[in-house]
Coordinates of C-alpha atoms in Angstrom, one line a residue:
X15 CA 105.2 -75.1 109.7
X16 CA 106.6 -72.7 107.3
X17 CA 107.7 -68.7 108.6
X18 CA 106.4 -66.2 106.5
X19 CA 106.6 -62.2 106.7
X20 CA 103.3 -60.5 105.8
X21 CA 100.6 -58.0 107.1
X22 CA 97.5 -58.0 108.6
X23 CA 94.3 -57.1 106.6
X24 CA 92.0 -57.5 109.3
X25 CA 91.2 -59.0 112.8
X26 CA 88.0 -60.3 113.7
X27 CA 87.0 -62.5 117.4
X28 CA 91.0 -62.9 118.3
X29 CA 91.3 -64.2 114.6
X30 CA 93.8 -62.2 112.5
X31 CA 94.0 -62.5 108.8
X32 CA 97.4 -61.9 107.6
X33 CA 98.0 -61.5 104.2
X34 CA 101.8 -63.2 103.1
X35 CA 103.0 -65.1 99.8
X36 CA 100.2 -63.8 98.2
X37 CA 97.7 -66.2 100.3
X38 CA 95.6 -65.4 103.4
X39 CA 96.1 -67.1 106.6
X40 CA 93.5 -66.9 109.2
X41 CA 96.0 -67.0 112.6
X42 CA 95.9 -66.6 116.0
X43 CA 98.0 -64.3 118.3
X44 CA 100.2 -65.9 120.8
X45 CA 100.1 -65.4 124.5
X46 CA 102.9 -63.3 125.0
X47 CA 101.2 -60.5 123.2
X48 CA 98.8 -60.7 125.7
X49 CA 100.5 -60.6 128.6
X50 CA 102.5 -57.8 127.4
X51 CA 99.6 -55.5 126.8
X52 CA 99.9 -55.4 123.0
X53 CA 97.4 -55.9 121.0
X54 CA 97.7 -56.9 116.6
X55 CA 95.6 -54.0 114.7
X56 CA 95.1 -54.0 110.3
X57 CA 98.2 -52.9 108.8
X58 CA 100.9 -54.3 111.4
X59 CA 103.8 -55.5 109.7
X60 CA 104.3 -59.3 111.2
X61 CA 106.0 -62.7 111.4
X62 CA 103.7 -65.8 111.0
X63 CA 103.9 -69.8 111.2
X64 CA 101.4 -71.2 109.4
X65 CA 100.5 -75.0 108.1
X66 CA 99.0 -76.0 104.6
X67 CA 95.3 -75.9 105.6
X68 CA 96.0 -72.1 105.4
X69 CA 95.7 -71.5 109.6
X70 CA 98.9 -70.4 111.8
X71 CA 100.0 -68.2 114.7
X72 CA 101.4 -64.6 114.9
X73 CA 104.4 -65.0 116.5
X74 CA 105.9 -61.5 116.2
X75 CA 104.6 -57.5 114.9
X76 CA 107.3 -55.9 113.4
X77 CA 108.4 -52.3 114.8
X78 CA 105.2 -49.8 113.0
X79 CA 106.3 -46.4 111.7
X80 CA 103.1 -45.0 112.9
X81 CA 100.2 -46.1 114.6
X82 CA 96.5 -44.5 115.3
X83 CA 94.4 -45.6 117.9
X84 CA 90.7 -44.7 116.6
X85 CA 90.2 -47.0 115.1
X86 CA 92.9 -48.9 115.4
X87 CA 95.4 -49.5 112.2
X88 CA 99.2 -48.9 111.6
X89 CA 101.5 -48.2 108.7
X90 CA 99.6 -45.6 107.2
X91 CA 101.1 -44.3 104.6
X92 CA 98.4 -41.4 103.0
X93 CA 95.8 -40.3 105.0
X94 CA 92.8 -38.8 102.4
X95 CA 90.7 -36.7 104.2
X96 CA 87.5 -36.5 102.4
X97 CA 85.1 -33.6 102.8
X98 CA 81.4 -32.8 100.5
X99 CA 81.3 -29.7 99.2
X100 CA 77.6 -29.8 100.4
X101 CA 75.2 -32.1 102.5
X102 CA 76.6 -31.9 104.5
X103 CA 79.1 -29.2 104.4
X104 CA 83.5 -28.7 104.6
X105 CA 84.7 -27.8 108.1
X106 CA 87.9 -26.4 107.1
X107 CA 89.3 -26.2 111.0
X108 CA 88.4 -30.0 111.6
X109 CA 89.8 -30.6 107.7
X110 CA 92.9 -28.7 108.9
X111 CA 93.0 -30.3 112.5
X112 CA 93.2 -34.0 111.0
X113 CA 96.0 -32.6 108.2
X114 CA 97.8 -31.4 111.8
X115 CA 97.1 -35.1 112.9
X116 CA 98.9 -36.8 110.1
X117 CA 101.5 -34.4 110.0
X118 CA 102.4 -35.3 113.7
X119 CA 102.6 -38.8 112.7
X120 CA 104.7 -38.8 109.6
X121 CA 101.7 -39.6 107.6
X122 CA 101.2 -37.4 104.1
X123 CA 97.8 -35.8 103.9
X124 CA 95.6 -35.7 100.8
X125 CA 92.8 -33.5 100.2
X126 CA 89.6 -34.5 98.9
X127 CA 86.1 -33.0 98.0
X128 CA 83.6 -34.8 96.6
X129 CA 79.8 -33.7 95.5
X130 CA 81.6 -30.6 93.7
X131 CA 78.3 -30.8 91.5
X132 CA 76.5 -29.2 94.8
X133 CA 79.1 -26.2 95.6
X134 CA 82.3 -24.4 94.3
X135 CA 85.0 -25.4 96.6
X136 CA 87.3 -23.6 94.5
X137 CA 88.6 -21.3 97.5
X138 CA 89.3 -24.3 99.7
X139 CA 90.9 -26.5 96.7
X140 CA 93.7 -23.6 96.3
X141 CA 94.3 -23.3 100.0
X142 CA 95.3 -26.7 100.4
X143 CA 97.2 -26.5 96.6
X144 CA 99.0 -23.6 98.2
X145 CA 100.3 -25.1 101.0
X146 CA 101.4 -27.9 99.1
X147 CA 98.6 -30.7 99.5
X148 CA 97.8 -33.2 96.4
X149 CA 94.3 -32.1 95.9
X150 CA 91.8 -33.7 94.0
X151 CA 87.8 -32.7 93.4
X152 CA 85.4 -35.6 92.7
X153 CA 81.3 -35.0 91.1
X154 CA 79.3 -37.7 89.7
X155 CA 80.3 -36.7 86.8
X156 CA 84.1 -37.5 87.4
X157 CA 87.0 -37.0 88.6
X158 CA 91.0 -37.3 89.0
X159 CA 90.3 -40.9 89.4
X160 CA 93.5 -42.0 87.7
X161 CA 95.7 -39.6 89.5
X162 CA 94.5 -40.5 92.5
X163 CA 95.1 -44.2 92.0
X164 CA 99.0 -43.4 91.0
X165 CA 99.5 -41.6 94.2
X166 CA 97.9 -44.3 96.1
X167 CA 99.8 -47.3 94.3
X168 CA 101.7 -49.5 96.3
X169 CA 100.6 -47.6 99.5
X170 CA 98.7 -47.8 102.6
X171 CA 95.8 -45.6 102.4
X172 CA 92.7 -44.8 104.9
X173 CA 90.1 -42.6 104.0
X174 CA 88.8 -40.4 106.3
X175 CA 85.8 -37.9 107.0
X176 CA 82.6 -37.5 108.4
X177 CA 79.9 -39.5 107.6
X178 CA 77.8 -39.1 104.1
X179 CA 80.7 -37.3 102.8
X180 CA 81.5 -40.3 100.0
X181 CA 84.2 -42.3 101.3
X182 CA 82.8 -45.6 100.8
X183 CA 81.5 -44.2 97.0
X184 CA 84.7 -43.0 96.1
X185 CA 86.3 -46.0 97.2
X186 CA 83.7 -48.4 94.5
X187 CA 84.7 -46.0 92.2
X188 CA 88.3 -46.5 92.4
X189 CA 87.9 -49.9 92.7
X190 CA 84.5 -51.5 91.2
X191 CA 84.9 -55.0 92.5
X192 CA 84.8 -54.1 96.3
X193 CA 81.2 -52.9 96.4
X194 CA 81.5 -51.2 99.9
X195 CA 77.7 -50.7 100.5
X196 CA 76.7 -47.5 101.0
X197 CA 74.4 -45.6 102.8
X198 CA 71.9 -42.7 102.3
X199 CA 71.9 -39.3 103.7
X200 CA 69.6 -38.3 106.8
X201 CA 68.4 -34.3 105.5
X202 CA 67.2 -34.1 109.1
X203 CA 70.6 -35.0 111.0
X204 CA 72.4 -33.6 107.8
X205 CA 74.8 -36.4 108.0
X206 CA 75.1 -40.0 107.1
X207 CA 75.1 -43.4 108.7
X208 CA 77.8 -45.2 109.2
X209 CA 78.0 -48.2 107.0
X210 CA 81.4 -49.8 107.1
X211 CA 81.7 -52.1 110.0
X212 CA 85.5 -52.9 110.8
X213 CA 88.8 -51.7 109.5
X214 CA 89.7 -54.0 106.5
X215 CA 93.0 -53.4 104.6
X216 CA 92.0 -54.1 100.6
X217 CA 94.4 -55.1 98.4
X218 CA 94.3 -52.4 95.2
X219 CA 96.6 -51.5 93.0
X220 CA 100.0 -52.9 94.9
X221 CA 99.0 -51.3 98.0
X222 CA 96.1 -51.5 100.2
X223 CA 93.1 -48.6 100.8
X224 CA 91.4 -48.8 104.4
X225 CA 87.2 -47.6 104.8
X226 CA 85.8 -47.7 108.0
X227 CA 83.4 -46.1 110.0
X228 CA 86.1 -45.5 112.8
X229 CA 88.0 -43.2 110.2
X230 CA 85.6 -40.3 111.1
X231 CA 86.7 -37.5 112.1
X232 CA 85.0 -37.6 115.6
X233 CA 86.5 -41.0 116.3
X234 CA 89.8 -39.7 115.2
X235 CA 90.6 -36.8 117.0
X236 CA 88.9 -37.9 120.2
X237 CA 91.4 -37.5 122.7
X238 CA 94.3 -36.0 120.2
X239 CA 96.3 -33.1 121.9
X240 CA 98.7 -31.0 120.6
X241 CA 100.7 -28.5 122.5
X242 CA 100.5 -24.9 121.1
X243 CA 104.3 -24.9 120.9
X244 CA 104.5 -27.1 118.1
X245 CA 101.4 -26.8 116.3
X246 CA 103.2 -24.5 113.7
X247 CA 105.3 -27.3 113.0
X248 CA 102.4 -28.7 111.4
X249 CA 100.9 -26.2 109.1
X250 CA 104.0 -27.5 106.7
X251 CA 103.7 -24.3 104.7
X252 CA 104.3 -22.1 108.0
X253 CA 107.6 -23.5 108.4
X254 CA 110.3 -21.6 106.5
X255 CA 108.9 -18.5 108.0
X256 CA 109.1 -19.5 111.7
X257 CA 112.7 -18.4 112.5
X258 CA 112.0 -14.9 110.8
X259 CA 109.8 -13.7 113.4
X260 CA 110.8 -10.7 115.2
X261 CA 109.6 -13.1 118.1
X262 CA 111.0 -15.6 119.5
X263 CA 107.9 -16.0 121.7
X264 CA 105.4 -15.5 118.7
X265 CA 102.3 -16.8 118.4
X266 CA 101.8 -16.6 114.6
X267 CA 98.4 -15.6 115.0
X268 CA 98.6 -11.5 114.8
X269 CA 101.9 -11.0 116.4
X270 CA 103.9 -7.8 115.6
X271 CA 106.9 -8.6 113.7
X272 CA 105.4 -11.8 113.0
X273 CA 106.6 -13.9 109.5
X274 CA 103.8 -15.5 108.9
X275 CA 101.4 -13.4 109.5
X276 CA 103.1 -11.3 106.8
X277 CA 102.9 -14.1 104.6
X278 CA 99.4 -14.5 104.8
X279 CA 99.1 -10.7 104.2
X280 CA 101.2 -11.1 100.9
X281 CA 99.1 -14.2 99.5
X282 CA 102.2 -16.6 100.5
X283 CA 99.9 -18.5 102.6
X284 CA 96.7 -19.4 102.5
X285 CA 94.1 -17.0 104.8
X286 CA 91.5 -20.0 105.1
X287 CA 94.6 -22.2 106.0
X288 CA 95.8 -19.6 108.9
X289 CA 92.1 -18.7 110.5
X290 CA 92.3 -22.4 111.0
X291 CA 95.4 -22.5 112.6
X292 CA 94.7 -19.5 114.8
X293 CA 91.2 -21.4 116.0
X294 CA 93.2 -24.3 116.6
X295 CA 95.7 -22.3 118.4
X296 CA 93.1 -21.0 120.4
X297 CA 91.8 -24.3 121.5
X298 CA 95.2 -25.1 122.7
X299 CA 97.0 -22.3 124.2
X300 CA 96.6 -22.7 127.7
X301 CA 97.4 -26.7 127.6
X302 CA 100.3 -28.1 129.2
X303 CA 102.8 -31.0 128.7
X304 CA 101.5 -33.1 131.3
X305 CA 98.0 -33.0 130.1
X306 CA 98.3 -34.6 127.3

């Protein structure tokens, strides 16, 4: 049997198909994993043997850099979080809590809004530009498309966002030949149904893009925690003001003396950006360290 390094595009009934020497193998985890409690996920890194009828075993995951556990996938490097400008509508404060997500995980966050045909999401494209977020608005007339392929190229990418927000669309835009199906809009829920039915790493464009229906944003953040303490941390444009605070206690929600709060005030940073973070903060405040 020959070694090979490669990475897993998907796993399906204790099968996993790893992706190595530009062929797919169709292995199957060894015990040990098992009995350790660890579990292969799309987008782990690996070691596999495998034999000429194109089957083998995983016999090691290499260490991930990140790691998310709804759904289930590691490596991510760009994490597009997709919002409609209408039907249904952006929630900035979820938008801003997933941005916080990647942030904690080393993971960069991109901005998108599609359906910009339906509503002007000018206001909430500049926040994000503002802080420093690649942006990009998508109609069905068109779009960035080619931008947004070069900054995906040669990376891991998952899309995320509520259902009926365009993921899946987007995603047979960018790349035709997948033909994710796609599904229709319920006007009485005001949100879609989820049509994607596992995490699947496709290969485009040197890298890979993820689309699942785990990569909502209600799968996503269940469970996620952060303490108030460090949430400033990751609003990445509050950051070069947090040692300027008369403060060393401050909030940086309407604090005397408080840096960032000044900032906002003087158009430095975004207002939508920071009555997000305040909400958030709220949320938050009174939870400690040990229940996380």
């Amino acid at each position: 049997m020959n070694k090979l390094n490669g990475i897993i595009l998907k796993g399906i009934g204790g099968f996993y198909y790893v992706e190595a020497a530009d062929a797919v193998y169709e292995c199957k985890a060894k015990g040990v994993f098992r009995k350790e409690g660890i579990k292969p996920v799309a987008g782990d890194r690996v070691t596999v043997s495998v034999s000429d009828d194109m089957t083998g075993t995983l016999d090691d995951i290499l260490e991930r850099k990140n790691y998310l556990e709804r759904p289930p996938v590691a490596n991510i490097d760009i994490l597009a979080v997709v919002s409609s400008a209408a039907k249904p509508l952006p929630n900035l404060i979820i938008n801003d809590k997933m941005i916080a997500m990647a942030e904690k995980r080393s993971i960069e966050p991109v901005v998108i809004f599609t359906k910009t045909d339906l509503a002007d999401v000018s206001e909430m494209a500049a926040s994000y530009i503002k802080a420093g977020f690649r942006t990009f608005l998508f109609s069905p007339e068109g779009g960035d498309e080619d931008g947004l392929k070069k900054l995906i190229s040669g990376k891991v990418t998952a899309f995320c966002g509520n259902s009926g927000v365009g993921k899946s669309t987007l995603i047979n835009r960018l790349c035709p030949g997948v033909s994710l199906q796609t599904g229709e809009i319920s006007d009485k829920l005001g949100r879609g149904r989820h049509t994607t039915r596992q995490a699947e790493l496709i290969p485009f464009e040197n890298g890979y893009i993820i689309d699942t229906a785990g990569f909502s944003t209600v799968n996503m953040l269940q469970g996620e925690a952060f303490l108030a303490e460090d949430l400033p941390y990751y609003f990445r444009e509050f950051v070069p003001y947090l040692t300027k605070c008369r403060f060393s206690t401050c909030t940086h929600v309407a604090d005397n003396g408080c840096a960032v709060c000044e900032a906002v005030k003087n158009g430095e940073i975004s207002r939508l950006r920071h009555e997000s973070y305040a909400e958030l903060y709220k949320e938050i405040k009174d939870l400690k360290k040990w229940q996380i």
